[in-house]
PDB file of C-alpha atoms in Angstrom:
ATOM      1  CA  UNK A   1       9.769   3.455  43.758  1.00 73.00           C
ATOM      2  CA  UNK A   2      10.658   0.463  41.914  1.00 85.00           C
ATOM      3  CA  UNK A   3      12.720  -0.259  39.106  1.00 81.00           C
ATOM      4  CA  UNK A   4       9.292  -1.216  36.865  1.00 85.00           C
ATOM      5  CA  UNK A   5       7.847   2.698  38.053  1.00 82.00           C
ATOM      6  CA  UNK A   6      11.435   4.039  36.740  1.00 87.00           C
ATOM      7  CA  UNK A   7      11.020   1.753  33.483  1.00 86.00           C
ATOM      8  CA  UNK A   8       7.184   2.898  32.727  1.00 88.00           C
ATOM      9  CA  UNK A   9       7.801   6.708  33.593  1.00 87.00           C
ATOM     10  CA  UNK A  10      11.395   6.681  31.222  1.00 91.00           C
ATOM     11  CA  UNK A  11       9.345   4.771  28.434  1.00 90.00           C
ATOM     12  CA  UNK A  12       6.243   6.954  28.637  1.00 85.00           C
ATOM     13  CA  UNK A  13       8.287  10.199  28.393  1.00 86.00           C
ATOM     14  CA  UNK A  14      10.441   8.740  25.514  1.00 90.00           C
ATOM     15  CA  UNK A  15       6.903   7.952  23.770  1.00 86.00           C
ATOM     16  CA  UNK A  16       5.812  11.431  24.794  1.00 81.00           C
ATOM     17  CA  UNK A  17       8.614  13.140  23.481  1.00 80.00           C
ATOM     18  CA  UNK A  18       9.043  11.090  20.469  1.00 81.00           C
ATOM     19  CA  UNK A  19       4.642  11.714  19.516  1.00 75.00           C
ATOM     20  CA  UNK A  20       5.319  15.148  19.859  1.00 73.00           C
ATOM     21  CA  UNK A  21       8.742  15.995  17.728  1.00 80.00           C
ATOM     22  CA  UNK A  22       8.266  13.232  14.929  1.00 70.00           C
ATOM     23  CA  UNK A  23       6.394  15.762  12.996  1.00 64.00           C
ATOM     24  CA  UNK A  24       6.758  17.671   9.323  1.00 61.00           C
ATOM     25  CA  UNK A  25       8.012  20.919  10.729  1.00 74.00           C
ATOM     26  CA  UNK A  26      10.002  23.597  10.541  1.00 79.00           C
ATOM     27  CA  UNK A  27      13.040  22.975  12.902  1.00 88.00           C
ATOM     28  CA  UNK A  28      12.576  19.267  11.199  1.00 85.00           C
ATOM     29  CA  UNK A  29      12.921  20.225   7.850  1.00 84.00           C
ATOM     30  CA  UNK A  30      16.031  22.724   8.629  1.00 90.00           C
ATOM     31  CA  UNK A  31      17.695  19.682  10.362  1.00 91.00           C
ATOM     32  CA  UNK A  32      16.996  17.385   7.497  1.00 88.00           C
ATOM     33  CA  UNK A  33      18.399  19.964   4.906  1.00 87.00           C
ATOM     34  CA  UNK A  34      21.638  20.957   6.690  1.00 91.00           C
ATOM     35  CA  UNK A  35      22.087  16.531   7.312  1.00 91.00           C
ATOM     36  CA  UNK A  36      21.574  16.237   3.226  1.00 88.00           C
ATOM     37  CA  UNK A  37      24.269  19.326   2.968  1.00 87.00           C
ATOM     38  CA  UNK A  38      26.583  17.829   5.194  1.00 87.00           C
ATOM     39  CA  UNK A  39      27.529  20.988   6.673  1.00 88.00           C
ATOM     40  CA  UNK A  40      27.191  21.471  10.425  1.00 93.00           C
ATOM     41  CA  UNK A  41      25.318  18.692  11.269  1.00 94.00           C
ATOM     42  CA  UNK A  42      26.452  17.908  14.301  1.00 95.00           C
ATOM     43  CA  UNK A  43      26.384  21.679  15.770  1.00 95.00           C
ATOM     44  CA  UNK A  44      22.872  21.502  14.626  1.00 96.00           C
ATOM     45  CA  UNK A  45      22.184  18.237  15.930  1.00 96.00           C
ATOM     46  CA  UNK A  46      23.751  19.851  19.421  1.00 96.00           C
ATOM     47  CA  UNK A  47      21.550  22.329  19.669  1.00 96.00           C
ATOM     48  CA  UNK A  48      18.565  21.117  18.979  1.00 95.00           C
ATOM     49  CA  UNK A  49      18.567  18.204  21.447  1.00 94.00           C
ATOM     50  CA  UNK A  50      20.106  20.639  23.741  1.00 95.00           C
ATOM     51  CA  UNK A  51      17.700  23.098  23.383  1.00 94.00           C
ATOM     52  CA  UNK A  52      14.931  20.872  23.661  1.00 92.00           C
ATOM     53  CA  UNK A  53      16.583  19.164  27.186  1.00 93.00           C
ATOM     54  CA  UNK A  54      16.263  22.728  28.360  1.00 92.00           C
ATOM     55  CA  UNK A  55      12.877  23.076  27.483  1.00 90.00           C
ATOM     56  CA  UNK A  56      11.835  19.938  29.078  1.00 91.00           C
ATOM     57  CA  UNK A  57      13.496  20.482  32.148  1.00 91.00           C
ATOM     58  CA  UNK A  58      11.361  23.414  32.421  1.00 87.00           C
ATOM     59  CA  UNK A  59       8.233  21.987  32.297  1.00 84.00           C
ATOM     60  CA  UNK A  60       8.769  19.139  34.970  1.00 86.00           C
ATOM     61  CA  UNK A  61       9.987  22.033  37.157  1.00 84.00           C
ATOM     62  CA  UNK A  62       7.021  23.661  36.548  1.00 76.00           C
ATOM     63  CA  UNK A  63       7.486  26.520  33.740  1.00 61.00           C
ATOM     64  CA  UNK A  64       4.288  24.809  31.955  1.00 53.00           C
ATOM     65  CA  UNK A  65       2.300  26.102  34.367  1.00 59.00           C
ATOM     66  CA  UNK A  66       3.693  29.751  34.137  1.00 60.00           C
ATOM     67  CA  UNK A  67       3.433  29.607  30.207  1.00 58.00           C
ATOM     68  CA  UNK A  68      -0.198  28.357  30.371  1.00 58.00           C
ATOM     69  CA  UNK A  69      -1.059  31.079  32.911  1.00 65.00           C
ATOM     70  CA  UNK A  70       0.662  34.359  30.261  1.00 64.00           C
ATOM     71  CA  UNK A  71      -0.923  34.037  27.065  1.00 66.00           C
ATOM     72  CA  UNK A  72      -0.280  37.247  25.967  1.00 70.00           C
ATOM     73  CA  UNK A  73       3.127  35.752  26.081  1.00 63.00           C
ATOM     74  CA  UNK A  74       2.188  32.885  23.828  1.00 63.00           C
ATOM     75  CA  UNK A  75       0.244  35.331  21.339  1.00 71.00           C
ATOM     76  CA  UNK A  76       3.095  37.881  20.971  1.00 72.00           C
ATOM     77  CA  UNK A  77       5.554  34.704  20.307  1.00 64.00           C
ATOM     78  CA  UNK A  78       2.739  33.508  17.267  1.00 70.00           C
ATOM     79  CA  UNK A  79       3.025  36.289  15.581  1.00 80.00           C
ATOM     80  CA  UNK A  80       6.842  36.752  15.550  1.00 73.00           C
ATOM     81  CA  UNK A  81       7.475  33.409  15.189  1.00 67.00           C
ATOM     82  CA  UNK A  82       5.037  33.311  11.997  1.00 77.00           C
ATOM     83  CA  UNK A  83       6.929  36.341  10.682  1.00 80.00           C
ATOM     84  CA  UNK A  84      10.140  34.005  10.419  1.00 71.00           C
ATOM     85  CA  UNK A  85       8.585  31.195   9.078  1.00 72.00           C
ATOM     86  CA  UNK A  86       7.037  32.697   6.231  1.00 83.00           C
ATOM     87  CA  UNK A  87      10.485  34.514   5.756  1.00 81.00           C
ATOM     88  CA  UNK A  88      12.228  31.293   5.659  1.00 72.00           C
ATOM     89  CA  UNK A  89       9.282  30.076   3.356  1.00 80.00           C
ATOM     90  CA  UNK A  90      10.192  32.912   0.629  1.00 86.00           C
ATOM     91  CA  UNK A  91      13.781  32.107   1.143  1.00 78.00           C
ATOM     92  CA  UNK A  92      13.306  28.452   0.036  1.00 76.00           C
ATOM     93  CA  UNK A  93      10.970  29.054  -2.556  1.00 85.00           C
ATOM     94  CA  UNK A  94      13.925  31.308  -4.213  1.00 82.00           C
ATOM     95  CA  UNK A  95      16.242  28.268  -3.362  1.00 75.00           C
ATOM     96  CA  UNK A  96      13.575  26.402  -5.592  1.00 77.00           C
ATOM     97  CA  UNK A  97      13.543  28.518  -8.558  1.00 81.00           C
ATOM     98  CA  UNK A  98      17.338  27.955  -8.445  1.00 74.00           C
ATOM     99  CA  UNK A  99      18.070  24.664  -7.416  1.00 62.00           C
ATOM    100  CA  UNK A 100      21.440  24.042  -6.285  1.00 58.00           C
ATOM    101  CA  UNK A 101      23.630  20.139  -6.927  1.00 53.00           C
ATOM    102  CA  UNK A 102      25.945  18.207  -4.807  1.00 48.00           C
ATOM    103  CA  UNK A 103      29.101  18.182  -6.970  1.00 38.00           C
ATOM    104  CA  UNK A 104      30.000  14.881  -5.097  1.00 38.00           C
ATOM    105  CA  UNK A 105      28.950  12.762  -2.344  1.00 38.00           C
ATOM    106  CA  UNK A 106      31.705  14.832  -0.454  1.00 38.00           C
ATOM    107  CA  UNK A 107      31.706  18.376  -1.317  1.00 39.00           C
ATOM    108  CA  UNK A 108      28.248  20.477  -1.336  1.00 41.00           C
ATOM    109  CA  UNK A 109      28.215  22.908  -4.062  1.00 44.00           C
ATOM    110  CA  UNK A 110      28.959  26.583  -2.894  1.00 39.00           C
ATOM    111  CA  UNK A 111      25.335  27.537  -3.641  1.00 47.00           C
ATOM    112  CA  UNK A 112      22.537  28.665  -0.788  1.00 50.00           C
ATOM    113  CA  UNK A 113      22.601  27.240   2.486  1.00 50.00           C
ATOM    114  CA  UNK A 114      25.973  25.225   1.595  1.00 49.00           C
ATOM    115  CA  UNK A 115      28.177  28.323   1.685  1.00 55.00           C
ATOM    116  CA  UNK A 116      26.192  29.569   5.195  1.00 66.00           C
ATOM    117  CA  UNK A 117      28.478  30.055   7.774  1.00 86.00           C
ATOM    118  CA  UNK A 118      28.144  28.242  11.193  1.00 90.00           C
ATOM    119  CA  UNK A 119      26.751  31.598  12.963  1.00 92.00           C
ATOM    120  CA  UNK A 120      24.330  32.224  10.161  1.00 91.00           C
ATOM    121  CA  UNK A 121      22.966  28.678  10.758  1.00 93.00           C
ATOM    122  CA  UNK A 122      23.117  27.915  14.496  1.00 94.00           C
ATOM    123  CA  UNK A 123      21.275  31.383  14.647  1.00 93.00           C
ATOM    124  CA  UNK A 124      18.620  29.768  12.368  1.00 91.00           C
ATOM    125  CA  UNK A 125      17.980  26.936  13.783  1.00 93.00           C
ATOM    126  CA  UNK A 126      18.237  28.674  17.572  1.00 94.00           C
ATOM    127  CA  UNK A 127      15.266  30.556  15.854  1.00 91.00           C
ATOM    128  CA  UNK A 128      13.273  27.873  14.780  1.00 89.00           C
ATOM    129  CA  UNK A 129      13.387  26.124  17.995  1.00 89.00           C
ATOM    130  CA  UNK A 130      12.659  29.420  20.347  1.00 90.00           C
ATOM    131  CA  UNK A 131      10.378  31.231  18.360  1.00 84.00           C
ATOM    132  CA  UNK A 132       8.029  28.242  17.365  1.00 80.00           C
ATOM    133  CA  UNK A 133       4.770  29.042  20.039  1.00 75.00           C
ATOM    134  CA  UNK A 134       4.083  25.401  19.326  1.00 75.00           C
ATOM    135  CA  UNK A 135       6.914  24.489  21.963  1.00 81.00           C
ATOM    136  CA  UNK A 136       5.676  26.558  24.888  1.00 78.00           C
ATOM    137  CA  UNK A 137       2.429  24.740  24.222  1.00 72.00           C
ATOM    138  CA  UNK A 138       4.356  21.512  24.402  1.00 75.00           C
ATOM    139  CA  UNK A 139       6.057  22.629  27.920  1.00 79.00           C
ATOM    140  CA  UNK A 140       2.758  22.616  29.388  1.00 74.00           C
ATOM    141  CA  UNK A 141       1.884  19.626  28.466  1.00 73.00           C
ATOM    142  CA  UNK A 142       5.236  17.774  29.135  1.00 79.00           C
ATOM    143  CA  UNK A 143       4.837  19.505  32.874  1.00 77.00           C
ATOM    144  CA  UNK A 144       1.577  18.322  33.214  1.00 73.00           C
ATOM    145  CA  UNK A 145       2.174  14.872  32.298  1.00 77.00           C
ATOM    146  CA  UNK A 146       5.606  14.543  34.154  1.00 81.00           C
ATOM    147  CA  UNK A 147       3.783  16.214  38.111  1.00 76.00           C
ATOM    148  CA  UNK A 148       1.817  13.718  37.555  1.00 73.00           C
ATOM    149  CA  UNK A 149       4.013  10.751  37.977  1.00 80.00           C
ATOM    150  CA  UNK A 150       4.890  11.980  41.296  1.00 77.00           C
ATOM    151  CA  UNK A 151       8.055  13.422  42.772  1.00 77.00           C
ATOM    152  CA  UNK A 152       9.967  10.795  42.421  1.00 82.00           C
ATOM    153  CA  UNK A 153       9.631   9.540  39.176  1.00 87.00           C
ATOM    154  CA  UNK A 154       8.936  13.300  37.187  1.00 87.00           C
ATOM    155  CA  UNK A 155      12.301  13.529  36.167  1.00 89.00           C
ATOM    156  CA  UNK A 156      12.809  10.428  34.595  1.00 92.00           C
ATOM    157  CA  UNK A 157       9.672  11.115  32.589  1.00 90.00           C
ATOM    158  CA  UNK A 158      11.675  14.396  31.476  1.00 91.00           C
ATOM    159  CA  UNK A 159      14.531  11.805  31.126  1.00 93.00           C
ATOM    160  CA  UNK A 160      13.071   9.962  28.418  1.00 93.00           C
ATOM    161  CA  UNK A 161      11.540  12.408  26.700  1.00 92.00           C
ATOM    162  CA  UNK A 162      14.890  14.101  26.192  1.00 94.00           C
ATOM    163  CA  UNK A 163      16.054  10.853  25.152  1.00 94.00           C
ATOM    164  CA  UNK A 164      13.202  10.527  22.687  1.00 92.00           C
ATOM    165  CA  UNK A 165      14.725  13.976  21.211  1.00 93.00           C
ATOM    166  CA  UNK A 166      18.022  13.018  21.446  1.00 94.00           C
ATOM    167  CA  UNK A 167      17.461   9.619  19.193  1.00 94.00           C
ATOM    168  CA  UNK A 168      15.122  11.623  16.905  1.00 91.00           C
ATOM    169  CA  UNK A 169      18.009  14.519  16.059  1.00 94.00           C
ATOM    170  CA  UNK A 170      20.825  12.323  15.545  1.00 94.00           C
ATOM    171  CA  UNK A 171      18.863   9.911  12.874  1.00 91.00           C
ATOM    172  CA  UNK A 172      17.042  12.716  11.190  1.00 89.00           C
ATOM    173  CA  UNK A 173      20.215  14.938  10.981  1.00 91.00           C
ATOM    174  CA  UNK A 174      23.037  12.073  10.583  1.00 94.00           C
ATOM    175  CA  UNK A 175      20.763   9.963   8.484  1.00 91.00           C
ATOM    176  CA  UNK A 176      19.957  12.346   5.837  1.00 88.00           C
ATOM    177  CA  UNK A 177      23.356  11.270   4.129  1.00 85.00           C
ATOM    178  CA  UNK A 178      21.645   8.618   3.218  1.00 86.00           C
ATOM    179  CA  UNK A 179      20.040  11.164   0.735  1.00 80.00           C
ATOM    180  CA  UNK A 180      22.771  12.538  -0.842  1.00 77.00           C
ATOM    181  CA  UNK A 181      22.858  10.065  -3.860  1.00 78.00           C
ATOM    182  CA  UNK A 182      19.262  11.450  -4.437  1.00 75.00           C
ATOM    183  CA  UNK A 183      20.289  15.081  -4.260  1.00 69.00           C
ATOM    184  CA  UNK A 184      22.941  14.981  -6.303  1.00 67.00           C
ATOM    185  CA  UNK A 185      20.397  16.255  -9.351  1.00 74.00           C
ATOM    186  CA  UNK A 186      19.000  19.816  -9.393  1.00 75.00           C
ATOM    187  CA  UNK A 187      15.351  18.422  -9.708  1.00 79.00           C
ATOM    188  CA  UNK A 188      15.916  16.989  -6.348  1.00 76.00           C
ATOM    189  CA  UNK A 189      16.427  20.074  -4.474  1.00 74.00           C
ATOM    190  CA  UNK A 190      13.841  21.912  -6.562  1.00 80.00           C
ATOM    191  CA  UNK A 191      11.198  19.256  -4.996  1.00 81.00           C
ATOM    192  CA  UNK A 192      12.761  19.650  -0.953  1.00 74.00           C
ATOM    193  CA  UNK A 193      13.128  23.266  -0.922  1.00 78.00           C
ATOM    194  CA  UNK A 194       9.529  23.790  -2.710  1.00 84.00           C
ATOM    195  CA  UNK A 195       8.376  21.264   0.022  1.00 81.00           C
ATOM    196  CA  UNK A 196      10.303  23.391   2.630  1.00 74.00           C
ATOM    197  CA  UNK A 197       8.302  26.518   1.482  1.00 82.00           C
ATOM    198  CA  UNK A 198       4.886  25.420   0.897  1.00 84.00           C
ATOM    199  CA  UNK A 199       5.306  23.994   4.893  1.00 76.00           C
ATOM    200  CA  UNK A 200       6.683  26.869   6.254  1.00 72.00           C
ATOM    201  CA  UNK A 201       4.300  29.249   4.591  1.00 81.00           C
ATOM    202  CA  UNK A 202       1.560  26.730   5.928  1.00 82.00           C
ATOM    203  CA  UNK A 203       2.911  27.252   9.269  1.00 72.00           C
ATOM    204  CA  UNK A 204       3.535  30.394   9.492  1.00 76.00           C
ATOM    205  CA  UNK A 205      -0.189  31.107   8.250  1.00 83.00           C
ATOM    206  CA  UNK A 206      -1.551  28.892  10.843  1.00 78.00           C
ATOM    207  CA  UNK A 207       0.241  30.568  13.480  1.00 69.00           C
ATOM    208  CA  UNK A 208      -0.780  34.387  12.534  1.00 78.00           C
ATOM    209  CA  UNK A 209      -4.648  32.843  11.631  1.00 78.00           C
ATOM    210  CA  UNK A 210      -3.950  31.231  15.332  1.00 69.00           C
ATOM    211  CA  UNK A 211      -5.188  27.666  13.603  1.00 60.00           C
TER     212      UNK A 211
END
């Protein structure tokens, strides 16, 4: 193993990682709402890279494999997880019809998902990330791709592909602030959260049509 096998299997799982999370989603768009809110980011942030490190670990050690061989496991998981997303979906459609405003570039106004607590929104986004079928699917793969770099170089496959999720959280969530001259009108918000909904319902459809 040389330092060139290390450098191709780190870069191909930081690709791999990166092709597969850089996508409009629902964890996504929950990350890039609470970073243009300003409220919890970094918990957020936390968890999701966090969760997904677990998640990769688990496919190079082989949990891929175990997914891919229980898919009444995967089906049961589509339909709950489709349940939530079109819940969330009706939630920010409501949030549409009643746009909230950033009072300044400080303080969020106390309406919707600014006046969440950090429970009520680490148990969101611990929702979106474990209940989305999508990632099992995504295990799998990630297991399949690192076994077959070999033994020795698996794990820093899984290396950069939790790298690639690590880089991807912190600029979605701590780059949204960027944002918040933009969502300081109602109109704004109107236009995300109807976004938010019509994606979520989308999703959630797909996943209970099994598209």
């Amino acid at each position: 193993m040389t330092f060139s096998d290390i450098f191709n299997s780190t870069g191909l799982g930081l690709a791999t990682g990166l092709g597969l999370i850089v996508a409009i989603g629902a964890q996504n768009a929950f990350v890039l709402r609470q970073g243009i809110l300003g409220k919890h980011i970094g918990a957020v942030v936390a968890v999701c890279a966090l969760s997904d490190a677990l998640l990769i670990a688990a496919g190079v050690l082989g949990t891929g494999a175990l997914i891919a061989a229980a898919p009444a496991a995967v089906v049961v998981l589509r339909f709950v997880g489709a349940a939530f997303l079109v819940t969330y979906g009706v939630l920010a459609a409501r949030r549409a019809l009643r746009p909230q405003v950033l009072l300044s570039s400080e303080t969020p106004s106390p309406d919707g998902d600014a006046k969440r607590g950090l429970a009520a929104v680490l148990t969101t986004v611990l929702a979106l990330t474990w209940l989305n079928p999508h990632v099992y699917l995504d295990i799998a793969l990630i297991g399949s791709l690192a076994s077959a770099q070999g033994t020795l170089l698996q794990w820093w496959f899984g290396a950069g592909a939790m790298l690639g999720s690590i880089l991807w959280f912190c600029s979605l969530g701590f780059g949204a602030r960027f944002l918040r001259g933009f969502f300081a009108r109602p109109k704004s918000w109107r236009i995300l959260d109807g976004g938010i909904a019509v994606t979520m319902g989308a999703l959630g459809a797909g996943l209970a049509l099994g598209v």
